[in-house]
Amino acid sequence: MTENKEYRIVTKDLNVWIGKNHILKDVNVGIPPRGITVILGPSGCGKTTLLKSFNRLIDLVDGVKVRGTILLDGMDVYHNTQDIEDVRKKMGLLCQRPTPLPMSIYDNVTYGLWVHGERSRKALDNKAETYLKKVGLWTEVHDRLTDPATKLSLGQQQRLCLARGLAVEPEVILCDEPTSALDPTSSRKIENMLRELKSVYTIVLVTHTLRLAELLADHVIFIYNGRVMEQGEARQVFEHPKSELTKSFMIGEIL
């Protein structure tokens, strides 16, 4: 995969080791702008490692070693002059389980803005309302913004975490199995949010669930044992997979 204006994120010969374990092996992928790219594959194949390599959260893992290149709009995110916090601001992560901060609902949404220097109460109020509305939480919480975020249901917490991430205006949204810990109703709300957001944001979503991938994907990357087996437009991959391993996964022979 070479640098191409069709892609927002490009990896070139990406290899990642954790300790002695070679997790990602010569990964070359392209993530198109906007839309939802699903990184699909069985559990333990390296999907989350790839996702966290994009915004350098993988750096926080003990014993990690990264070789190769990751470009965001042509910018090498692993260059030694790169500001890691700037990289992470551009690529927010929605985790598998919601991770609200130990503070109020309001402070959760505005925390990133405060960290990045916003002090105007009016501006913070406007952002809190804007992004709580964007994730469909405003009507549920507008009269209890000072309550601890931990009092919210899991589904509400996940939407709150999405609002917190959106408030700092990232360019890319990374999602690591964002609905796996949620009930069906909450899962549908998150899925609907992602569909709405994909017209504005580049979204990269990790899942091992074929149903979710078929429901949301515009572009698919299939990984098996740390290697990219196939990638392309979702309908092409789902209906006419080229790799025998992809075919096996599609019919449930690989879990």
PDB file of C-alpha atoms in Angstrom:
ATOM      1  CA  MET A   1       0.000   0.000   0.000  1.00  0.00           C
ATOM      2  CA  THR A   2       1.594   3.244  -1.124  1.00  0.00           C
ATOM      3  CA  GLU A   3       0.771   6.793  -0.096  1.00  0.00           C
ATOM      4  CA  ASN A   4      -2.379   7.847  -1.891  1.00  0.00           C
ATOM      5  CA  LYS A   5      -4.664  10.852  -1.605  1.00  0.00           C
ATOM      6  CA  GLU A   6      -7.593   8.416  -1.527  1.00  0.00           C
ATOM      7  CA  TYR A   7      -6.500   7.367   1.963  1.00  0.00           C
ATOM      8  CA  ARG A   8      -6.521   9.275   5.237  1.00  0.00           C
ATOM      9  CA  ILE A   9      -4.331   6.778   7.095  1.00  0.00           C
ATOM     10  CA  VAL A  10      -1.671   4.633   5.427  1.00  0.00           C
ATOM     11  CA  THR A  11       0.598   2.027   6.993  1.00  0.00           C
ATOM     12  CA  LYS A  12       3.787   0.840   5.304  1.00  0.00           C
ATOM     13  CA  ASP A  13       5.428  -2.428   6.357  1.00  0.00           C
ATOM     14  CA  LEU A  14       4.112  -2.013   9.920  1.00  0.00           C
ATOM     15  CA  ASN A  15       5.440  -4.555  12.421  1.00  0.00           C
ATOM     16  CA  VAL A  16       4.655  -4.563  16.143  1.00  0.00           C
ATOM     17  CA  TRP A  17       6.169  -6.752  18.836  1.00  0.00           C
ATOM     18  CA  ILE A  18       5.092  -6.954  22.473  1.00  0.00           C
ATOM     19  CA  GLY A  19       7.942  -8.592  24.278  1.00  0.00           C
ATOM     20  CA  LYS A  20       8.947 -11.530  22.098  1.00  0.00           C
ATOM     21  CA  ASN A  21       5.503 -11.827  20.491  1.00  0.00           C
ATOM     22  CA  HIS A  22       5.351 -10.610  16.903  1.00  0.00           C
ATOM     23  CA  ILE A  23       1.784  -9.247  16.841  1.00  0.00           C
ATOM     24  CA  LEU A  24       1.548  -7.354  13.526  1.00  0.00           C
ATOM     25  CA  LYS A  25       3.488  -8.591  10.514  1.00  0.00           C
ATOM     26  CA  ASP A  26       4.240  -6.386   7.491  1.00  0.00           C
ATOM     27  CA  VAL A  27       0.879  -4.624   7.612  1.00  0.00           C
ATOM     28  CA  ASN A  28       0.130  -2.381   4.630  1.00  0.00           C
ATOM     29  CA  VAL A  29      -3.322  -0.823   4.727  1.00  0.00           C
ATOM     30  CA  GLY A  30      -5.170   2.299   3.599  1.00  0.00           C
ATOM     31  CA  ILE A  31      -8.040   3.923   5.484  1.00  0.00           C
ATOM     32  CA  PRO A  32     -10.279   6.051   3.208  1.00  0.00           C
ATOM     33  CA  PRO A  33     -11.478   9.478   4.397  1.00  0.00           C
ATOM     34  CA  ARG A  34     -14.920   9.625   5.974  1.00  0.00           C
ATOM     35  CA  GLY A  35     -17.053   6.511   6.034  1.00  0.00           C
ATOM     36  CA  ILE A  36     -16.519   3.536   8.338  1.00  0.00           C
ATOM     37  CA  THR A  37     -13.573   1.207   7.881  1.00  0.00           C
ATOM     38  CA  VAL A  38     -14.001  -2.031   9.823  1.00  0.00           C
ATOM     39  CA  ILE A  39     -10.940  -3.999  10.905  1.00  0.00           C
ATOM     40  CA  LEU A  40     -12.356  -7.499  11.042  1.00  0.00           C
ATOM     41  CA  GLY A  41     -10.919 -10.787  12.231  1.00  0.00           C
ATOM     42  CA  PRO A  42     -11.021 -13.441  14.947  1.00  0.00           C
ATOM     43  CA  SER A  43     -10.133 -12.656  18.542  1.00  0.00           C
ATOM     44  CA  GLY A  44      -6.408 -12.291  19.151  1.00  0.00           C
ATOM     45  CA  CYS A  45      -5.461 -11.581  15.540  1.00  0.00           C
ATOM     46  CA  GLY A  46      -3.977  -8.117  16.181  1.00  0.00           C
ATOM     47  CA  LYS A  47      -6.935  -5.834  15.401  1.00  0.00           C
ATOM     48  CA  THR A  48      -6.757  -3.745  18.581  1.00  0.00           C
ATOM     49  CA  THR A  49      -2.961  -3.535  18.356  1.00  0.00           C
ATOM     50  CA  LEU A  50      -3.315  -2.065  14.865  1.00  0.00           C
ATOM     51  CA  LEU A  51      -5.982   0.385  16.029  1.00  0.00           C
ATOM     52  CA  LYS A  52      -3.899   1.607  18.971  1.00  0.00           C
ATOM     53  CA  SER A  53      -0.840   1.904  16.755  1.00  0.00           C
ATOM     54  CA  PHE A  54      -2.618   4.575  14.701  1.00  0.00           C
ATOM     55  CA  ASN A  55      -2.750   7.072  17.593  1.00  0.00           C
ATOM     56  CA  ARG A  56       0.266   5.691  19.466  1.00  0.00           C
ATOM     57  CA  LEU A  57      -1.647   4.422  22.465  1.00  0.00           C
ATOM     58  CA  ILE A  58       0.297   1.220  21.844  1.00  0.00           C
ATOM     59  CA  ASP A  59       3.308   3.144  23.194  1.00  0.00           C
ATOM     60  CA  LEU A  60       1.825   2.730  26.690  1.00  0.00           C
ATOM     61  CA  VAL A  61       2.189  -1.069  26.557  1.00  0.00           C
ATOM     62  CA  ASP A  62       5.265  -2.469  28.321  1.00  0.00           C
ATOM     63  CA  GLY A  63       7.811  -4.069  26.006  1.00  0.00           C
ATOM     64  CA  VAL A  64       6.294  -2.784  22.770  1.00  0.00           C
ATOM     65  CA  LYS A  65       8.460  -2.295  19.670  1.00  0.00           C
ATOM     66  CA  VAL A  66       7.149  -0.707  16.479  1.00  0.00           C
ATOM     67  CA  ARG A  67       8.805  -0.797  13.076  1.00  0.00           C
ATOM     68  CA  GLY A  68       7.447   0.660   9.845  1.00  0.00           C
ATOM     69  CA  THR A  69       5.486   3.784   8.993  1.00  0.00           C
ATOM     70  CA  ILE A  70       2.030   5.153   9.792  1.00  0.00           C
ATOM     71  CA  LEU A  71       0.951   8.276   7.917  1.00  0.00           C
ATOM     72  CA  LEU A  72      -2.001  10.510   8.782  1.00  0.00           C
ATOM     73  CA  ASP A  73      -2.617  12.802   5.812  1.00  0.00           C
ATOM     74  CA  GLY A  74       1.032  12.281   4.902  1.00  0.00           C
ATOM     75  CA  MET A  75       2.292  13.073   8.424  1.00  0.00           C
ATOM     76  CA  ASP A  76       4.497  10.361   9.935  1.00  0.00           C
ATOM     77  CA  VAL A  77       2.952   9.807  13.379  1.00  0.00           C
ATOM     78  CA  TYR A  78       6.049   7.932  14.597  1.00  0.00           C
ATOM     79  CA  HIS A  79       8.574  10.567  13.540  1.00  0.00           C
ATOM     80  CA  ASN A  80      10.792  11.502  16.480  1.00  0.00           C
ATOM     81  CA  THR A  81       9.721  15.150  16.249  1.00  0.00           C
ATOM     82  CA  GLN A  82       6.030  14.302  16.407  1.00  0.00           C
ATOM     83  CA  ASP A  83       3.964  15.585  19.352  1.00  0.00           C
ATOM     84  CA  ILE A  84       2.247  12.439  20.663  1.00  0.00           C
ATOM     85  CA  GLU A  85      -0.547  14.373  22.387  1.00  0.00           C
ATOM     86  CA  ASP A  86      -1.299  16.142  19.118  1.00  0.00           C
ATOM     87  CA  VAL A  87      -1.537  12.772  17.374  1.00  0.00           C
ATOM     88  CA  ARG A  88      -3.943  11.488  20.025  1.00  0.00           C
ATOM     89  CA  LYS A  89      -6.056  14.640  19.841  1.00  0.00           C
ATOM     90  CA  LYS A  90      -6.478  14.081  16.103  1.00  0.00           C
ATOM     91  CA  MET A  91      -7.425  10.414  16.569  1.00  0.00           C
ATOM     92  CA  GLY A  92      -9.742   9.815  19.529  1.00  0.00           C
ATOM     93  CA  LEU A  93     -10.430   6.307  20.868  1.00  0.00           C
ATOM     94  CA  LEU A  94     -13.785   4.880  21.977  1.00  0.00           C
ATOM     95  CA  CYS A  95     -12.930   1.837  24.080  1.00  0.00           C
ATOM     96  CA  GLN A  96     -14.636  -1.532  24.432  1.00  0.00           C
ATOM     97  CA  ARG A  97     -15.990  -0.586  27.847  1.00  0.00           C
ATOM     98  CA  PRO A  98     -16.996   2.993  28.636  1.00  0.00           C
ATOM     99  CA  THR A  99     -14.366   4.885  30.616  1.00  0.00           C
ATOM    100  CA  PRO A 100     -16.013   7.961  32.150  1.00  0.00           C
ATOM    101  CA  LEU A 101     -13.716  10.155  34.207  1.00  0.00           C
ATOM    102  CA  PRO A 102     -14.396  10.298  37.983  1.00  0.00           C
ATOM    103  CA  MET A 103     -16.190  13.632  37.719  1.00  0.00           C
ATOM    104  CA  SER A 104     -19.541  15.089  36.681  1.00  0.00           C
ATOM    105  CA  ILE A 105     -21.306  14.538  33.364  1.00  0.00           C
ATOM    106  CA  TYR A 106     -20.574  18.143  32.387  1.00  0.00           C
ATOM    107  CA  ASP A 107     -16.907  17.944  33.359  1.00  0.00           C
ATOM    108  CA  ASN A 108     -16.494  14.727  31.384  1.00  0.00           C
ATOM    109  CA  VAL A 109     -17.622  16.405  28.167  1.00  0.00           C
ATOM    110  CA  THR A 110     -15.574  19.573  28.725  1.00  0.00           C
ATOM    111  CA  TYR A 111     -12.449  17.971  30.215  1.00  0.00           C
ATOM    112  CA  GLY A 112     -10.480  17.852  26.966  1.00  0.00           C
ATOM    113  CA  LEU A 113     -11.415  21.403  26.114  1.00  0.00           C
ATOM    114  CA  TRP A 114     -10.191  22.555  29.538  1.00  0.00           C
ATOM    115  CA  VAL A 115      -6.910  20.658  29.110  1.00  0.00           C
ATOM    116  CA  HIS A 116      -6.371  22.352  25.762  1.00  0.00           C
ATOM    117  CA  GLY A 117      -6.861  25.806  27.278  1.00  0.00           C
ATOM    118  CA  GLU A 118     -10.546  26.698  26.953  1.00  0.00           C
ATOM    119  CA  ARG A 119     -11.632  28.770  29.984  1.00  0.00           C
ATOM    120  CA  SER A 120     -14.754  30.557  28.777  1.00  0.00           C
ATOM    121  CA  ARG A 121     -17.756  29.202  30.685  1.00  0.00           C
ATOM    122  CA  LYS A 122     -20.068  30.192  27.836  1.00  0.00           C
ATOM    123  CA  ALA A 123     -17.945  28.327  25.309  1.00  0.00           C
ATOM    124  CA  LEU A 124     -17.749  25.260  27.557  1.00  0.00           C
ATOM    125  CA  ASP A 125     -21.528  25.337  28.130  1.00  0.00           C
ATOM    126  CA  ASN A 126     -22.183  25.558  24.398  1.00  0.00           C
ATOM    127  CA  LYS A 127     -19.799  22.692  23.623  1.00  0.00           C
ATOM    128  CA  ALA A 128     -21.299  20.509  26.356  1.00  0.00           C
ATOM    129  CA  GLU A 129     -24.806  21.016  24.984  1.00  0.00           C
ATOM    130  CA  THR A 130     -23.718  20.619  21.360  1.00  0.00           C
ATOM    131  CA  TYR A 131     -21.943  17.318  21.821  1.00  0.00           C
ATOM    132  CA  LEU A 132     -24.419  15.827  24.274  1.00  0.00           C
ATOM    133  CA  LYS A 133     -27.084  16.538  21.657  1.00  0.00           C
ATOM    134  CA  LYS A 134     -24.901  15.027  18.933  1.00  0.00           C
ATOM    135  CA  VAL A 135     -24.772  11.693  20.778  1.00  0.00           C
ATOM    136  CA  GLY A 136     -28.430  11.813  21.809  1.00  0.00           C
ATOM    137  CA  LEU A 137     -27.830  12.365  25.536  1.00  0.00           C
ATOM    138  CA  TRP A 138     -28.925  15.955  26.089  1.00  0.00           C
ATOM    139  CA  THR A 139     -32.608  15.258  26.754  1.00  0.00           C
ATOM    140  CA  GLU A 140     -31.655  12.464  29.158  1.00  0.00           C
ATOM    141  CA  VAL A 141     -29.135  14.398  31.256  1.00  0.00           C
ATOM    142  CA  HIS A 142     -29.612  18.168  30.731  1.00  0.00           C
ATOM    143  CA  ASP A 143     -31.165  18.596  34.191  1.00  0.00           C
ATOM    144  CA  ARG A 144     -28.451  16.654  36.050  1.00  0.00           C
ATOM    145  CA  LEU A 145     -25.179  17.712  34.464  1.00  0.00           C
ATOM    146  CA  THR A 146     -23.516  17.976  37.869  1.00  0.00           C
ATOM    147  CA  ASP A 147     -24.258  14.333  38.742  1.00  0.00           C
ATOM    148  CA  PRO A 148     -21.331  11.878  38.685  1.00  0.00           C
ATOM    149  CA  ALA A 149     -20.925  10.303  35.259  1.00  0.00           C
ATOM    150  CA  THR A 150     -20.687   6.898  36.929  1.00  0.00           C
ATOM    151  CA  LYS A 151     -24.415   7.116  37.782  1.00  0.00           C
ATOM    152  CA  LEU A 152     -25.272   6.769  34.108  1.00  0.00           C
ATOM    153  CA  SER A 153     -26.106   3.406  32.563  1.00  0.00           C
ATOM    154  CA  LEU A 154     -23.370   1.657  30.575  1.00  0.00           C
ATOM    155  CA  GLY A 155     -24.981   2.701  27.306  1.00  0.00           C
ATOM    156  CA  GLN A 156     -25.227   6.308  28.443  1.00  0.00           C
ATOM    157  CA  GLN A 157     -21.615   6.206  29.647  1.00  0.00           C
ATOM    158  CA  GLN A 158     -20.478   5.008  26.237  1.00  0.00           C
ATOM    159  CA  ARG A 159     -22.329   7.847  24.514  1.00  0.00           C
ATOM    160  CA  LEU A 160     -20.851  10.269  27.058  1.00  0.00           C
ATOM    161  CA  CYS A 161     -17.351   9.010  26.215  1.00  0.00           C
ATOM    162  CA  LEU A 162     -18.130   9.562  22.540  1.00  0.00           C
ATOM    163  CA  ALA A 163     -19.282  13.123  23.317  1.00  0.00           C
ATOM    164  CA  ARG A 164     -16.083  13.734  25.306  1.00  0.00           C
ATOM    165  CA  GLY A 165     -14.002  12.565  22.359  1.00  0.00           C
ATOM    166  CA  LEU A 166     -15.929  14.634  19.814  1.00  0.00           C
ATOM    167  CA  ALA A 167     -15.704  17.800  21.909  1.00  0.00           C
ATOM    168  CA  VAL A 168     -11.985  18.222  21.142  1.00  0.00           C
ATOM    169  CA  GLU A 169     -12.830  17.967  17.435  1.00  0.00           C
ATOM    170  CA  PRO A 170     -10.760  14.971  16.333  1.00  0.00           C
ATOM    171  CA  GLU A 171     -10.220  14.164  12.678  1.00  0.00           C
ATOM    172  CA  VAL A 172     -10.498  10.388  13.127  1.00  0.00           C
ATOM    173  CA  ILE A 173     -12.623   8.305  15.512  1.00  0.00           C
ATOM    174  CA  LEU A 174     -11.119   4.949  16.516  1.00  0.00           C
ATOM    175  CA  CYS A 175     -13.582   2.433  17.982  1.00  0.00           C
ATOM    176  CA  ASP A 176     -12.508  -0.771  19.733  1.00  0.00           C
ATOM    177  CA  GLU A 177     -15.519  -3.124  19.906  1.00  0.00           C
ATOM    178  CA  PRO A 178     -17.640  -0.136  21.056  1.00  0.00           C
ATOM    179  CA  THR A 179     -20.895  -2.075  21.514  1.00  0.00           C
ATOM    180  CA  SER A 180     -19.666  -5.408  22.882  1.00  0.00           C
ATOM    181  CA  ALA A 181     -20.365  -4.519  26.540  1.00  0.00           C
ATOM    182  CA  LEU A 182     -23.778  -2.954  25.859  1.00  0.00           C
ATOM    183  CA  ASP A 183     -27.366  -4.174  25.778  1.00  0.00           C
ATOM    184  CA  PRO A 184     -29.083  -4.367  22.359  1.00  0.00           C
ATOM    185  CA  THR A 185     -30.895  -1.031  22.718  1.00  0.00           C
ATOM    186  CA  SER A 186     -27.737   0.843  23.689  1.00  0.00           C
ATOM    187  CA  SER A 187     -25.800  -0.924  20.933  1.00  0.00           C
ATOM    188  CA  ARG A 188     -28.273   0.277  18.323  1.00  0.00           C
ATOM    189  CA  LYS A 189     -27.925   3.850  19.577  1.00  0.00           C
ATOM    190  CA  ILE A 190     -24.139   3.720  19.211  1.00  0.00           C
ATOM    191  CA  GLU A 191     -24.448   2.126  15.767  1.00  0.00           C
ATOM    192  CA  ASN A 192     -26.842   4.877  14.680  1.00  0.00           C
ATOM    193  CA  MET A 193     -24.480   7.537  16.054  1.00  0.00           C
ATOM    194  CA  LEU A 194     -21.609   6.134  14.007  1.00  0.00           C
ATOM    195  CA  ARG A 195     -23.723   6.096  10.848  1.00  0.00           C
ATOM    196  CA  GLU A 196     -24.551   9.759  11.360  1.00  0.00           C
ATOM    197  CA  LEU A 197     -20.960  10.733  12.146  1.00  0.00           C
ATOM    198  CA  LYS A 198     -19.356   8.993   9.177  1.00  0.00           C
ATOM    199  CA  SER A 199     -20.319  11.789   6.793  1.00  0.00           C
ATOM    200  CA  VAL A 200     -18.038  14.128   8.752  1.00  0.00           C
ATOM    201  CA  TYR A 201     -15.404  11.877  10.353  1.00  0.00           C
ATOM    202  CA  THR A 202     -13.100   9.076   9.298  1.00  0.00           C
ATOM    203  CA  ILE A 203     -14.169   6.182  11.537  1.00  0.00           C
ATOM    204  CA  VAL A 204     -12.123   3.027  12.112  1.00  0.00           C
ATOM    205  CA  LEU A 205     -13.938   0.271  13.980  1.00  0.00           C
ATOM    206  CA  VAL A 206     -12.515  -2.991  15.301  1.00  0.00           C
ATOM    207  CA  THR A 207     -14.802  -5.992  15.651  1.00  0.00           C
ATOM    208  CA  HIS A 208     -14.741  -9.783  15.480  1.00  0.00           C
ATOM    209  CA  THR A 209     -18.522  -9.793  14.890  1.00  0.00           C
ATOM    210  CA  LEU A 210     -19.482 -10.301  11.268  1.00  0.00           C
ATOM    211  CA  ARG A 211     -23.005  -8.967  11.856  1.00  0.00           C
ATOM    212  CA  LEU A 212     -21.703  -5.600  13.059  1.00  0.00           C
ATOM    213  CA  ALA A 213     -19.210  -5.385  10.208  1.00  0.00           C
ATOM    214  CA  GLU A 214     -21.904  -6.093   7.601  1.00  0.00           C
ATOM    215  CA  LEU A 215     -24.181  -3.544   9.268  1.00  0.00           C
ATOM    216  CA  LEU A 216     -21.717  -0.637   9.362  1.00  0.00           C
ATOM    217  CA  ALA A 217     -18.734  -1.149   7.070  1.00  0.00           C
ATOM    218  CA  ASP A 218     -18.019   0.890   3.958  1.00  0.00           C
ATOM    219  CA  HIS A 219     -14.483  -0.491   3.750  1.00  0.00           C
ATOM    220  CA  VAL A 220     -13.110  -3.709   5.274  1.00  0.00           C
ATOM    221  CA  ILE A 221      -9.675  -4.878   6.376  1.00  0.00           C
ATOM    222  CA  PHE A 222      -9.561  -8.588   7.291  1.00  0.00           C
ATOM    223  CA  ILE A 223      -6.696  -9.627   9.565  1.00  0.00           C
ATOM    224  CA  TYR A 224      -5.661 -13.129  10.527  1.00  0.00           C
ATOM    225  CA  ASN A 225      -2.709 -13.980  12.784  1.00  0.00           C
ATOM    226  CA  GLY A 226      -1.291 -10.461  12.498  1.00  0.00           C
ATOM    227  CA  ARG A 227      -1.360 -10.312   8.717  1.00  0.00           C
ATOM    228  CA  VAL A 228      -3.735  -8.531   6.367  1.00  0.00           C
ATOM    229  CA  MET A 229      -5.465 -11.188   4.299  1.00  0.00           C
ATOM    230  CA  GLU A 230      -7.777  -8.894   2.376  1.00  0.00           C
ATOM    231  CA  GLN A 231      -8.973  -5.298   2.192  1.00  0.00           C
ATOM    232  CA  GLY A 232     -11.342  -3.337   0.017  1.00  0.00           C
ATOM    233  CA  GLU A 233     -14.853  -2.015  -0.458  1.00  0.00           C
ATOM    234  CA  ALA A 234     -17.222  -3.772   1.946  1.00  0.00           C
ATOM    235  CA  ARG A 235     -19.596  -5.305  -0.572  1.00  0.00           C
ATOM    236  CA  GLN A 236     -16.702  -6.727  -2.574  1.00  0.00           C
ATOM    237  CA  VAL A 237     -15.103  -8.325   0.496  1.00  0.00           C
ATOM    238  CA  PHE A 238     -18.364  -9.694   1.891  1.00  0.00           C
ATOM    239  CA  GLU A 239     -19.830 -10.976  -1.361  1.00  0.00           C
ATOM    240  CA  HIS A 240     -16.712 -11.932  -3.323  1.00  0.00           C
ATOM    241  CA  PRO A 241     -13.799 -12.518  -0.911  1.00  0.00           C
ATOM    242  CA  LYS A 242     -10.542 -13.359  -2.624  1.00  0.00           C
ATOM    243  CA  SER A 243      -8.759 -15.004   0.303  1.00  0.00           C
ATOM    244  CA  GLU A 244      -9.707 -18.528   1.365  1.00  0.00           C
ATOM    245  CA  LEU A 245      -9.208 -17.460   4.993  1.00  0.00           C
ATOM    246  CA  THR A 246     -11.662 -14.594   4.505  1.00  0.00           C
ATOM    247  CA  LYS A 247     -14.184 -17.012   3.000  1.00  0.00           C
ATOM    248  CA  SER A 248     -13.738 -19.369   5.967  1.00  0.00           C
ATOM    249  CA  PHE A 249     -14.336 -16.528   8.405  1.00  0.00           C
ATOM    250  CA  MET A 250     -17.454 -15.406   6.564  1.00  0.00           C
ATOM    251  CA  ILE A 251     -19.074 -18.816   6.877  1.00  0.00           C
ATOM    252  CA  GLY A 252     -18.094 -19.278  10.507  1.00  0.00           C
ATOM    253  CA  GLU A 253     -15.296 -21.810  10.123  1.00  0.00           C
ATOM    254  CA  ILE A 254     -12.872 -19.397  11.842  1.00  0.00           C
ATOM    255  CA  LEU A 255     -14.046 -17.774  15.081  1.00  0.00           C
TER     256      LEU A 255
END
